[in-house]
Amino acid sequence: MTFSKILIANRGEIAIRIARAAADLEIETISVYSEDDVSSLHTQKTDESVALNGRGVSAYLDMTQIIAIAKENHCDAIHPGYGFLSENADFAAQCVENDIVFIGPSPETIALFGDKVQARLLAQSLNVPLVKGISEPVNLETAIDFFESLQGKPMLLKAAAGGGGRGMRIVYTNDELAESFARATSESEQAFGIGDIYVEELIEKARHIEVQIAGDRSGEILHFGDRDCSLQRRHQKLIEIAPAPALDQSMRDNLIEASRSLAVAANYDGLGTFEFLVNTSDQEPFFAFIEANARLQVEHLSLIHI
C-alpha cells in the first residue's frame, strides 16, 4: 500500500524518524504540535505542521482533534509512532471508520494484546508455555489463595491492561499482600483506566528475552531476531543486547516459533514485540510467554520504514 500524505501523531525523535522515512519514499508528511511544542524540531522536519489545541501530553491524546486535522488536510494515513495513541484500539478503530489507514496493527490486535489476560489465554490455547498463574482478573481473596499455593515462592501482581511496569508489584510475604494489591490496583486505574489485576509466580533468576516480528495483510510473519533485555531498573529496560548472548540455538528457535505462532493466530499486521522469560540455569531449561507489545518500539531502529 502506498500513501500520498501521512499525519504523524507524535513528537520528538520518533516523529523526526518517521518524517525522514516518508521523505525517502517521497510521501508528504504533516506534523502536529501542542501549544508548548511550537518550537520543537519535529515541526521543522515535515512538509506541513499544524497546531493542536491544548498543552502537553493531553493534546497528543486528543483523538477527535487529530483525526479532524488528518481529514481537513486530506491525509490518507496516520502514523502514531510509539507511546501516546499507538496502543489505543479505539483510536485505530476511529481511523478505520474515517477511511484513514492506521499505520500499525489492527484495532482487534491492539485490543487483544492490550489485555494481558486475553493474550495469556491465547498463548495457553496454542500451547505456548506460561508462568504459573491465573488467566483472569482476581480479587484480593483469590490472590491470597494463589500466593499460599506457591508455598513460599514470591508472586507478581500485574495490571491486566498494563505495560511499562505500571500496576506491577512483587509480593514476598502475606503481610505485604493486601497493601501491594491495593497499590497495584490504584496505579493500574490511574495509568490505564482499568484496575483489573492478575497474578503469576515470580521467576526471579530468569532472563528477559524479546523477539521482534512484522506481519502484513497477506498473513506472512517475519522475525527480526531476538534481544536480551534482562538488565532493568523498576521493570524498565536499561540495556538491550542483540542477539541475546549465550542462548542455545534450540531455545532461540523455540522463542521465534512461539512468537510466529502467536502472531499468526492474531492475524498480526504491522510491527510488534513478543516478550519471554527464559531460564537456562536449571537442568531443564524453560521459557514462558509474558506479553506482546502491539506497536512500534524504540528498539525498532531500522524498522521505521512504512
mmCIF file of C-alpha atoms in Angstrom:
data_model
loop_
_atom_site.group_PDB
_atom_site.id
_atom_site.type_symbol
_atom_site.label_atom_id
_atom_site.label_comp_id
_atom_site.label_asym_id
_atom_site.label_seq_id
_atom_site.Cartn_x
_atom_site.Cartn_y
_atom_site.Cartn_z
ATOM 1 C CA MET A 1 0.000 0.000 0.000
ATOM 2 C CA THR A 2 1.261 3.468 -0.894
ATOM 3 C CA PHE A 3 0.267 6.794 0.660
ATOM 4 C CA SER A 4 0.247 10.345 -0.638
ATOM 5 C CA LYS A 5 0.184 12.153 2.720
ATOM 6 C CA ILE A 6 0.719 10.979 6.298
ATOM 7 C CA LEU A 7 -0.092 12.728 9.553
ATOM 8 C CA ILE A 8 2.472 11.948 12.254
ATOM 9 C CA ALA A 9 0.596 11.850 15.566
ATOM 10 C CA ASN A 10 3.664 12.192 17.763
ATOM 11 C CA ARG A 11 6.580 14.464 18.573
ATOM 12 C CA GLY A 12 10.333 14.436 19.135
ATOM 13 C CA GLU A 13 12.776 11.835 17.902
ATOM 14 C CA ILE A 14 10.238 9.287 16.669
ATOM 15 C CA ALA A 15 8.319 11.904 14.658
ATOM 16 C CA ILE A 16 11.576 13.004 13.013
ATOM 17 C CA ARG A 17 12.492 9.425 12.090
ATOM 18 C CA ILE A 18 9.061 8.795 10.567
ATOM 19 C CA ALA A 19 9.290 12.038 8.592
ATOM 20 C CA ARG A 20 12.727 11.039 7.297
ATOM 21 C CA ALA A 21 11.488 7.604 6.223
ATOM 22 C CA ALA A 22 8.466 9.119 4.478
ATOM 23 C CA ALA A 23 10.673 11.637 2.655
ATOM 24 C CA ASP A 24 12.826 8.776 1.375
ATOM 25 C CA LEU A 25 9.632 7.274 -0.052
ATOM 26 C CA GLU A 26 8.515 10.636 -1.482
ATOM 27 C CA ILE A 27 5.452 10.744 0.797
ATOM 28 C CA GLU A 28 4.250 14.100 2.111
ATOM 29 C CA THR A 29 4.002 14.486 5.883
ATOM 30 C CA ILE A 30 2.161 16.683 8.350
ATOM 31 C CA SER A 31 3.289 17.032 11.950
ATOM 32 C CA VAL A 32 1.196 18.247 14.864
ATOM 33 C CA TYR A 33 2.324 20.084 17.960
ATOM 34 C CA SER A 34 0.873 21.193 21.274
ATOM 35 C CA GLU A 35 0.883 24.839 22.304
ATOM 36 C CA ASP A 36 4.083 24.327 24.301
ATOM 37 C CA ASP A 37 5.852 22.441 21.484
ATOM 38 C CA VAL A 38 5.636 25.202 18.890
ATOM 39 C CA SER A 39 9.451 25.388 18.606
ATOM 40 C CA SER A 40 10.081 21.631 18.661
ATOM 41 C CA LEU A 41 12.407 20.257 15.999
ATOM 42 C CA HIS A 42 9.919 17.744 14.641
ATOM 43 C CA THR A 43 7.725 20.575 13.316
ATOM 44 C CA GLN A 44 10.578 21.606 11.010
ATOM 45 C CA LYS A 45 11.111 18.161 9.502
ATOM 46 C CA THR A 46 7.719 17.714 7.831
ATOM 47 C CA ASP A 47 6.164 19.345 4.769
ATOM 48 C CA GLU A 48 3.491 20.977 6.905
ATOM 49 C CA SER A 49 2.853 21.444 10.610
ATOM 50 C CA VAL A 50 -0.482 22.053 12.337
ATOM 51 C CA ALA A 51 -1.102 23.329 15.868
ATOM 52 C CA LEU A 52 -3.133 21.301 18.341
ATOM 53 C CA ASN A 53 -5.394 22.955 20.866
ATOM 54 C CA GLY A 54 -4.038 22.225 24.310
ATOM 55 C CA ARG A 55 -0.728 21.767 26.091
ATOM 56 C CA GLY A 56 1.430 18.790 26.942
ATOM 57 C CA VAL A 57 0.509 15.127 26.614
ATOM 58 C CA SER A 58 -3.250 15.714 26.604
ATOM 59 C CA ALA A 59 -3.053 17.476 23.235
ATOM 60 C CA TYR A 60 -1.413 14.449 21.614
ATOM 61 C CA LEU A 61 -4.091 12.175 23.101
ATOM 62 C CA ASP A 62 -6.991 14.158 21.592
ATOM 63 C CA MET A 63 -8.237 11.581 19.093
ATOM 64 C CA THR A 64 -11.080 13.683 17.719
ATOM 65 C CA GLN A 65 -8.822 16.664 17.043
ATOM 66 C CA ILE A 66 -6.083 14.604 15.391
ATOM 67 C CA ILE A 67 -8.473 12.781 13.071
ATOM 68 C CA ALA A 68 -10.144 16.089 12.151
ATOM 69 C CA ILE A 69 -6.757 17.563 11.192
ATOM 70 C CA ALA A 70 -5.963 14.484 9.105
ATOM 71 C CA LYS A 71 -9.260 14.753 7.225
ATOM 72 C CA GLU A 72 -9.002 18.525 6.717
ATOM 73 C CA ASN A 73 -5.555 18.073 5.203
ATOM 74 C CA HIS A 74 -6.504 15.085 3.035
ATOM 75 C CA CYS A 75 -4.177 12.613 4.777
ATOM 76 C CA ASP A 76 -4.742 9.006 3.823
ATOM 77 C CA ALA A 77 -2.817 7.602 6.797
ATOM 78 C CA ILE A 78 -1.807 8.365 10.390
ATOM 79 C CA HIS A 79 1.422 7.104 11.940
ATOM 80 C CA PRO A 80 1.190 7.091 15.773
ATOM 81 C CA GLY A 81 4.855 6.270 16.454
ATOM 82 C CA TYR A 82 5.189 4.806 19.951
ATOM 83 C CA GLY A 83 3.529 5.940 23.159
ATOM 84 C CA PHE A 84 0.558 8.311 23.068
ATOM 85 C CA LEU A 85 -2.137 6.720 20.824
ATOM 86 C CA SER A 86 -0.045 3.881 19.410
ATOM 87 C CA GLU A 87 -1.763 1.185 21.507
ATOM 88 C CA ASN A 88 -5.207 2.768 21.628
ATOM 89 C CA ALA A 89 -7.620 0.363 19.920
ATOM 90 C CA ASP A 90 -10.394 2.983 19.913
ATOM 91 C CA PHE A 91 -8.178 5.416 18.015
ATOM 92 C CA ALA A 92 -7.193 2.764 15.471
ATOM 93 C CA ALA A 93 -10.883 1.924 15.010
ATOM 94 C CA GLN A 94 -11.790 5.590 14.538
ATOM 95 C CA CYS A 95 -9.134 5.877 11.836
ATOM 96 C CA VAL A 96 -10.699 2.925 10.015
ATOM 97 C CA GLU A 97 -14.189 4.414 10.370
ATOM 98 C CA ASN A 98 -12.930 7.638 8.779
ATOM 99 C CA ASP A 99 -11.208 5.861 5.868
ATOM 100 C CA ILE A 100 -7.765 6.701 7.228
ATOM 101 C CA VAL A 101 -5.120 3.987 7.413
ATOM 102 C CA PHE A 102 -3.741 3.483 10.910
ATOM 103 C CA ILE A 103 -0.090 2.547 10.387
ATOM 104 C CA GLY A 104 0.144 -0.200 12.955
ATOM 105 C CA PRO A 105 -1.712 -3.352 13.997
ATOM 106 C CA SER A 106 -5.463 -3.660 13.551
ATOM 107 C CA PRO A 107 -7.814 -2.421 16.291
ATOM 108 C CA GLU A 108 -8.628 -6.047 17.122
ATOM 109 C CA THR A 109 -4.969 -6.984 17.534
ATOM 110 C CA ILE A 110 -4.238 -3.935 19.692
ATOM 111 C CA ALA A 111 -7.216 -4.765 21.906
ATOM 112 C CA LEU A 112 -6.168 -8.415 22.181
ATOM 113 C CA PHE A 113 -2.579 -7.804 23.268
ATOM 114 C CA GLY A 114 -3.503 -4.719 25.276
ATOM 115 C CA ASP A 115 -5.427 -7.069 27.566
ATOM 116 C CA LYS A 116 -2.673 -9.157 29.156
ATOM 117 C CA VAL A 117 -5.190 -11.731 30.379
ATOM 118 C CA GLN A 118 -6.559 -12.309 26.872
ATOM 119 C CA ALA A 119 -3.024 -12.532 25.487
ATOM 120 C CA ARG A 120 -2.227 -15.138 28.122
ATOM 121 C CA LEU A 121 -5.331 -17.125 27.168
ATOM 122 C CA LEU A 122 -4.295 -17.028 23.505
ATOM 123 C CA ALA A 123 -0.858 -18.390 24.397
ATOM 124 C CA GLN A 124 -2.486 -21.096 26.503
ATOM 125 C CA SER A 125 -4.707 -22.146 23.578
ATOM 126 C CA LEU A 126 -1.620 -22.515 21.364
ATOM 127 C CA ASN A 127 0.330 -24.494 23.979
ATOM 128 C CA VAL A 128 2.892 -21.721 24.294
ATOM 129 C CA PRO A 129 4.447 -22.120 27.777
ATOM 130 C CA LEU A 130 3.297 -19.735 30.510
ATOM 131 C CA VAL A 131 4.465 -18.926 34.012
ATOM 132 C CA LYS A 132 2.184 -20.485 36.635
ATOM 133 C CA GLY A 133 -0.641 -18.044 37.267
ATOM 134 C CA ILE A 134 -4.351 -17.262 36.962
ATOM 135 C CA SER A 135 -5.504 -16.218 33.485
ATOM 136 C CA GLU A 136 -8.264 -13.880 34.609
ATOM 137 C CA PRO A 137 -8.608 -10.806 36.830
ATOM 138 C CA VAL A 138 -8.572 -11.692 40.519
ATOM 139 C CA ASN A 139 -9.804 -10.166 43.765
ATOM 140 C CA LEU A 140 -7.699 -9.955 46.908
ATOM 141 C CA GLU A 141 -9.052 -13.210 48.325
ATOM 142 C CA THR A 142 -8.115 -15.145 45.163
ATOM 143 C CA ALA A 143 -4.693 -13.518 45.116
ATOM 144 C CA ILE A 144 -4.133 -14.659 48.713
ATOM 145 C CA ASP A 145 -5.162 -18.227 47.865
ATOM 146 C CA PHE A 146 -2.811 -18.306 44.866
ATOM 147 C CA PHE A 147 0.073 -16.888 46.888
ATOM 148 C CA GLU A 148 -0.390 -19.556 49.537
ATOM 149 C CA SER A 149 -0.408 -22.248 46.818
ATOM 150 C CA LEU A 150 3.119 -21.158 45.832
ATOM 151 C CA GLN A 151 4.380 -22.431 49.219
ATOM 152 C CA GLY A 152 6.846 -19.674 49.968
ATOM 153 C CA LYS A 153 7.727 -18.629 46.416
ATOM 154 C CA PRO A 154 7.222 -14.942 45.515
ATOM 155 C CA MET A 155 4.259 -13.736 43.483
ATOM 156 C CA LEU A 156 3.881 -10.988 40.895
ATOM 157 C CA LEU A 157 0.784 -8.784 40.743
ATOM 158 C CA LYS A 158 0.280 -7.418 37.212
ATOM 159 C CA ALA A 159 -2.178 -4.980 35.657
ATOM 160 C CA ALA A 160 -4.313 -6.718 33.042
ATOM 161 C CA ALA A 161 -4.283 -3.583 30.896
ATOM 162 C CA GLY A 162 -0.739 -2.687 31.880
ATOM 163 C CA GLY A 163 2.654 -2.104 30.411
ATOM 164 C CA GLY A 164 5.904 -0.370 31.222
ATOM 165 C CA GLY A 165 5.998 -1.800 34.744
ATOM 166 C CA ARG A 166 2.961 0.174 35.892
ATOM 167 C CA GLY A 167 0.430 -1.636 38.068
ATOM 168 C CA MET A 168 3.045 -4.249 38.972
ATOM 169 C CA ARG A 169 4.096 -5.339 42.463
ATOM 170 C CA ILE A 170 6.230 -8.187 43.827
ATOM 171 C CA VAL A 171 4.873 -9.984 46.903
ATOM 172 C CA TYR A 172 7.182 -11.962 49.191
ATOM 173 C CA THR A 173 5.059 -12.302 52.345
ATOM 174 C CA ASN A 174 1.405 -12.499 53.336
ATOM 175 C CA ASP A 175 1.800 -9.354 55.438
ATOM 176 C CA GLU A 176 2.508 -7.150 52.418
ATOM 177 C CA LEU A 177 -0.048 -8.682 50.052
ATOM 178 C CA ALA A 178 -3.091 -6.546 50.874
ATOM 179 C CA GLU A 179 -1.227 -3.243 50.602
ATOM 180 C CA SER A 180 0.562 -4.321 47.409
ATOM 181 C CA PHE A 181 -2.725 -5.393 45.843
ATOM 182 C CA ALA A 182 -4.334 -2.047 46.681
ATOM 183 C CA ARG A 183 -1.365 -0.114 45.279
ATOM 184 C CA ALA A 184 -1.246 -2.162 42.072
ATOM 185 C CA THR A 185 -4.983 -1.708 41.552
ATOM 186 C CA SER A 186 -4.807 2.038 42.178
ATOM 187 C CA GLU A 187 -1.810 2.513 39.878
ATOM 188 C CA SER A 188 -3.492 0.485 37.151
ATOM 189 C CA GLU A 189 -6.658 2.568 37.387
ATOM 190 C CA GLN A 190 -4.694 5.806 37.182
ATOM 191 C CA ALA A 191 -2.495 4.691 34.289
ATOM 192 C CA PHE A 192 -4.954 2.690 32.183
ATOM 193 C CA GLY A 193 -8.424 3.468 33.491
ATOM 194 C CA ILE A 194 -8.872 -0.191 34.480
ATOM 195 C CA GLY A 195 -7.934 -1.659 37.846
ATOM 196 C CA ASP A 196 -8.017 -5.361 36.917
ATOM 197 C CA ILE A 197 -5.101 -7.356 38.348
ATOM 198 C CA TYR A 198 -3.932 -10.884 37.579
ATOM 199 C CA VAL A 199 -1.250 -12.956 39.318
ATOM 200 C CA GLU A 200 1.764 -15.043 38.372
ATOM 201 C CA GLU A 201 4.567 -16.824 40.151
ATOM 202 C CA LEU A 202 7.693 -14.650 40.129
ATOM 203 C CA ILE A 203 10.647 -16.355 38.411
ATOM 204 C CA GLU A 204 13.494 -14.413 39.996
ATOM 205 C CA LYS A 205 16.518 -15.650 38.047
ATOM 206 C CA ALA A 206 15.009 -15.754 34.564
ATOM 207 C CA ARG A 207 16.344 -13.750 31.635
ATOM 208 C CA HIS A 208 14.064 -11.353 29.751
ATOM 209 C CA ILE A 209 14.278 -12.153 26.023
ATOM 210 C CA GLU A 210 12.257 -10.443 23.294
ATOM 211 C CA VAL A 211 11.567 -11.266 19.642
ATOM 212 C CA GLN A 212 10.636 -8.624 17.083
ATOM 213 C CA ILE A 213 8.202 -9.532 14.307
ATOM 214 C CA ALA A 214 6.438 -7.916 11.376
ATOM 215 C CA GLY A 215 3.227 -9.070 9.733
ATOM 216 C CA ASP A 216 1.376 -7.968 6.631
ATOM 217 C CA ARG A 217 -2.135 -8.313 5.303
ATOM 218 C CA SER A 218 -1.211 -11.487 3.414
ATOM 219 C CA GLY A 219 -0.701 -13.392 6.662
ATOM 220 C CA GLU A 220 3.088 -13.566 6.285
ATOM 221 C CA ILE A 221 5.027 -13.196 9.547
ATOM 222 C CA LEU A 222 8.720 -12.322 9.574
ATOM 223 C CA HIS A 223 11.008 -12.116 12.586
ATOM 224 C CA PHE A 224 13.986 -9.824 13.130
ATOM 225 C CA GLY A 225 15.862 -11.821 15.700
ATOM 226 C CA ASP A 226 15.956 -11.607 19.469
ATOM 227 C CA ARG A 227 17.454 -9.418 22.172
ATOM 228 C CA ASP A 228 18.288 -9.790 25.841
ATOM 229 C CA CYS A 229 16.576 -7.131 27.992
ATOM 230 C CA SER A 230 17.390 -8.573 31.398
ATOM 231 C CA LEU A 231 19.205 -5.540 32.798
ATOM 232 C CA GLN A 232 16.348 -3.446 34.222
ATOM 233 C CA ARG A 233 15.540 -0.957 36.952
ATOM 234 C CA ARG A 234 11.980 -0.855 38.330
ATOM 235 C CA HIS A 235 10.806 -3.066 35.453
ATOM 236 C CA GLN A 236 12.256 -0.595 32.907
ATOM 237 C CA LYS A 237 14.888 -1.869 30.463
ATOM 238 C CA LEU A 238 18.305 -0.186 30.679
ATOM 239 C CA ILE A 239 20.466 -2.110 28.193
ATOM 240 C CA GLU A 240 19.482 -4.472 25.392
ATOM 241 C CA ILE A 241 21.832 -6.865 23.626
ATOM 242 C CA ALA A 242 21.034 -8.326 20.217
ATOM 243 C CA PRO A 243 21.222 -11.132 19.513
ATOM 244 C CA ALA A 244 20.778 -12.463 23.046
ATOM 245 C CA PRO A 245 24.188 -13.842 24.131
ATOM 246 C CA ALA A 246 24.812 -17.381 25.375
ATOM 247 C CA LEU A 247 21.416 -18.605 24.213
ATOM 248 C CA ASP A 248 21.204 -22.148 22.933
ATOM 249 C CA GLN A 249 20.073 -22.288 19.290
ATOM 250 C CA SER A 250 17.235 -24.661 20.117
ATOM 251 C CA MET A 251 15.931 -22.182 22.714
ATOM 252 C CA ARG A 252 16.302 -19.334 20.226
ATOM 253 C CA ASP A 253 14.312 -21.322 17.670
ATOM 254 C CA ASN A 254 11.598 -22.064 20.253
ATOM 255 C CA LEU A 255 11.198 -18.366 21.077
ATOM 256 C CA ILE A 256 10.940 -17.397 17.427
ATOM 257 C CA GLU A 257 8.459 -20.157 16.673
ATOM 258 C CA ALA A 258 6.298 -19.200 19.679
ATOM 259 C CA SER A 259 6.312 -15.567 18.533
ATOM 260 C CA ARG A 260 5.336 -16.507 14.994
ATOM 261 C CA SER A 261 2.616 -18.842 16.280
ATOM 262 C CA LEU A 262 1.058 -16.087 18.400
ATOM 263 C CA ALA A 263 1.314 -13.563 15.570
ATOM 264 C CA VAL A 264 -0.287 -15.896 13.037
ATOM 265 C CA ALA A 265 -3.142 -16.707 15.428
ATOM 266 C CA ALA A 266 -3.767 -12.976 15.937
ATOM 267 C CA ASN A 267 -3.610 -12.284 12.183
ATOM 268 C CA TYR A 268 -0.887 -9.783 13.041
ATOM 269 C CA ASP A 269 -0.419 -6.795 10.752
ATOM 270 C CA GLY A 270 2.443 -4.387 11.458
ATOM 271 C CA LEU A 271 5.412 -4.367 13.806
ATOM 272 C CA GLY A 272 5.399 -5.938 17.232
ATOM 273 C CA THR A 273 7.470 -7.421 20.026
ATOM 274 C CA PHE A 274 6.870 -10.650 21.930
ATOM 275 C CA GLU A 275 8.394 -10.949 25.406
ATOM 276 C CA PHE A 276 9.503 -14.097 27.231
ATOM 277 C CA LEU A 277 11.131 -15.260 30.432
ATOM 278 C CA VAL A 278 13.958 -17.727 29.842
ATOM 279 C CA ASN A 279 15.690 -19.816 32.491
ATOM 280 C CA THR A 280 18.766 -21.700 31.299
ATOM 281 C CA SER A 281 20.337 -22.254 34.721
ATOM 282 C CA ASP A 282 18.287 -25.324 35.643
ATOM 283 C CA GLN A 283 18.857 -28.848 34.395
ATOM 284 C CA GLU A 284 15.703 -28.460 32.307
ATOM 285 C CA PRO A 285 15.800 -25.036 30.570
ATOM 286 C CA PHE A 286 12.408 -23.430 30.006
ATOM 287 C CA PHE A 287 10.812 -20.347 28.521
ATOM 288 C CA ALA A 288 7.466 -18.710 29.178
ATOM 289 C CA PHE A 289 5.470 -16.046 27.312
ATOM 290 C CA ILE A 290 4.984 -12.762 29.214
ATOM 291 C CA GLU A 291 3.186 -10.358 26.886
ATOM 292 C CA ALA A 292 3.236 -8.710 23.460
ATOM 293 C CA ASN A 293 3.616 -5.037 22.556
ATOM 294 C CA ALA A 294 1.371 -4.361 19.552
ATOM 295 C CA ARG A 295 3.183 -1.258 18.364
ATOM 296 C CA LEU A 296 6.406 0.194 17.112
ATOM 297 C CA GLN A 297 9.086 0.262 19.812
ATOM 298 C CA VAL A 298 12.077 2.469 20.481
ATOM 299 C CA GLU A 299 14.199 -0.583 19.663
ATOM 300 C CA HIS A 300 12.846 -0.865 16.100
ATOM 301 C CA LEU A 301 15.660 1.407 14.900
ATOM 302 C CA SER A 302 15.860 0.131 11.349
ATOM 303 C CA LEU A 303 12.196 -0.855 11.023
ATOM 304 C CA ILE A 304 10.577 2.571 10.823
ATOM 305 C CA HIS A 305 10.131 2.440 7.069
ATOM 306 C CA ILE A 306 6.494 2.111 6.040
#
